[in-house]
């Protein structure tokens, strides 16, 4: 089955201006992209969709997804830890909610339950449940800081425990292992300066991840923690809010191998939140304010250093439910000095580079993960926060949603 989008503005996933044209999808890939005045003539079997001037663009890529953080725009949970059955239900729903909101690929930032994400990724890939492409992770690994080996496969200490954990993850079908290297001040004030691993554990992580073909994803705030993340061979590092200019310079030399996602979404939402009296967000708000002040300076520096800066912001709390993830694109414009086109490219083309598949750009031969948007997000990125403006959502050439006036969907000839 082939599909032709005609009369669309094409945003191609790079920071170049959108242009008028047509896009032909055949099977799971984009077969041809034609820019005006060139046109594509459909054959009799092609489904033709008149975009009527809407924008055709790559699906969004979330670089820091937590599907097991339960709250979404459809259902808020006031407990952070859910019973195992409910966790699986919530994760399954959250994958579909993200796809409904234009996210066609997710890089997991870790899970609250063991085995949930590999199972879910397999069910999505088999077409058994709707969702974005998912790079699954396992429990976020964050050992106690006392250096004593508990013998626990998830949080045991020492190089051997790390190797055993990596082998366990690989056997389970995990693709990216999350290592929480720094503490988290939003949860425990001042703990961002704590470091939870030793260099020997990080060396073991790097070697075992390489042997098993696993990516490493790290949560790190300070120079010491980022140094350990690099030692572990991190593919993507989250936060980094407190690093020095010397570390920025070091990261510049690694710009072709390491990705960065600041995770500003949770900070902005924490600052905006107006919680009921029995919920104390004082510590979380103070941490968020401090990090945003630092990141407003740091993120432009890292981008100038050539780092690929990606969207993704720890969505899944009641105050920043899953489904609002596209707010990150606007935050990049409002806080980090990105133009709308640059922020959209971060959310599409650069995200695709993280996933490591031919996706995130509208290009012949690439996977047809596409959005048809009512309006022009290249001038107003906030349009993408309204799922009603997504007239079509396609992954791998298959429509998850197609909502254009009936008269303009017709078989050619
Ligand atoms: Zn996270």
PDB file of N, CA and C and ligand atoms in Angstrom, residues 64 66 69 109 140 178 219 238-239 314, ligand 1:
ATOM      1  N   UNK A  64      14.062  10.964  26.687  1.00  0.00           N
ATOM      2  CA  UNK A  64      14.139  10.730  28.134  1.00  0.00           C
ATOM      3  C   UNK A  64      12.752  10.340  28.625  1.00  0.00           C
ATOM      4  N   UNK A  66       9.888   8.045  30.518  1.00  0.00           N
ATOM      5  CA  UNK A  66       9.666   7.163  31.674  1.00  0.00           C
ATOM      6  C   UNK A  66       8.225   6.653  31.606  1.00  0.00           C
ATOM      7  N   UNK A  69       6.466   5.967  34.877  1.00  0.00           N
ATOM      8  CA  UNK A  69       6.022   7.050  35.750  1.00  0.00           C
ATOM      9  C   UNK A  69       4.571   7.259  35.336  1.00  0.00           C
ATOM     10  N   UNK A 109      14.391   6.430  29.595  1.00  0.00           N
ATOM     11  CA  UNK A 109      15.276   6.910  30.652  1.00  0.00           C
ATOM     12  C   UNK A 109      15.203   6.039  31.897  1.00  0.00           C
ATOM     13  N   UNK A 140      16.054   1.643  36.922  1.00  0.00           N
ATOM     14  CA  UNK A 140      17.148   2.602  37.013  1.00  0.00           C
ATOM     15  C   UNK A 140      18.104   2.117  38.091  1.00  0.00           C
ATOM     16  N   UNK A 178      20.127   2.144  32.223  1.00  0.00           N
ATOM     17  CA  UNK A 178      20.166   3.455  32.876  1.00  0.00           C
ATOM     18  C   UNK A 178      20.981   3.384  34.156  1.00  0.00           C
ATOM     19  N   UNK A 219      22.359   9.512  34.298  1.00  0.00           N
ATOM     20  CA  UNK A 219      21.845  10.673  35.032  1.00  0.00           C
ATOM     21  C   UNK A 219      23.047  11.231  35.799  1.00  0.00           C
ATOM     22  N   UNK A 238      21.929  12.814  30.829  1.00  0.00           N
ATOM     23  CA  UNK A 238      20.851  13.733  31.210  1.00  0.00           C
ATOM     24  C   UNK A 238      21.354  14.737  32.262  1.00  0.00           C
ATOM     25  N   UNK A 239      20.809  15.928  32.218  1.00  0.00           N
ATOM     26  CA  UNK A 239      20.968  16.993  33.215  1.00  0.00           C
ATOM     27  C   UNK A 239      22.300  17.742  33.070  1.00  0.00           C
ATOM     28  N   UNK A 314      11.594  14.068  31.669  1.00  0.00           N
ATOM     29  CA  UNK A 314      11.127  13.453  32.915  1.00  0.00           C
ATOM     30  C   UNK A 314       9.634  13.656  33.130  1.00  0.00           C
TER      31      UNK A 314
HETATM   32 ZN1  LIG B   1      14.728  10.639  34.232  1.00  0.00          ZN
END
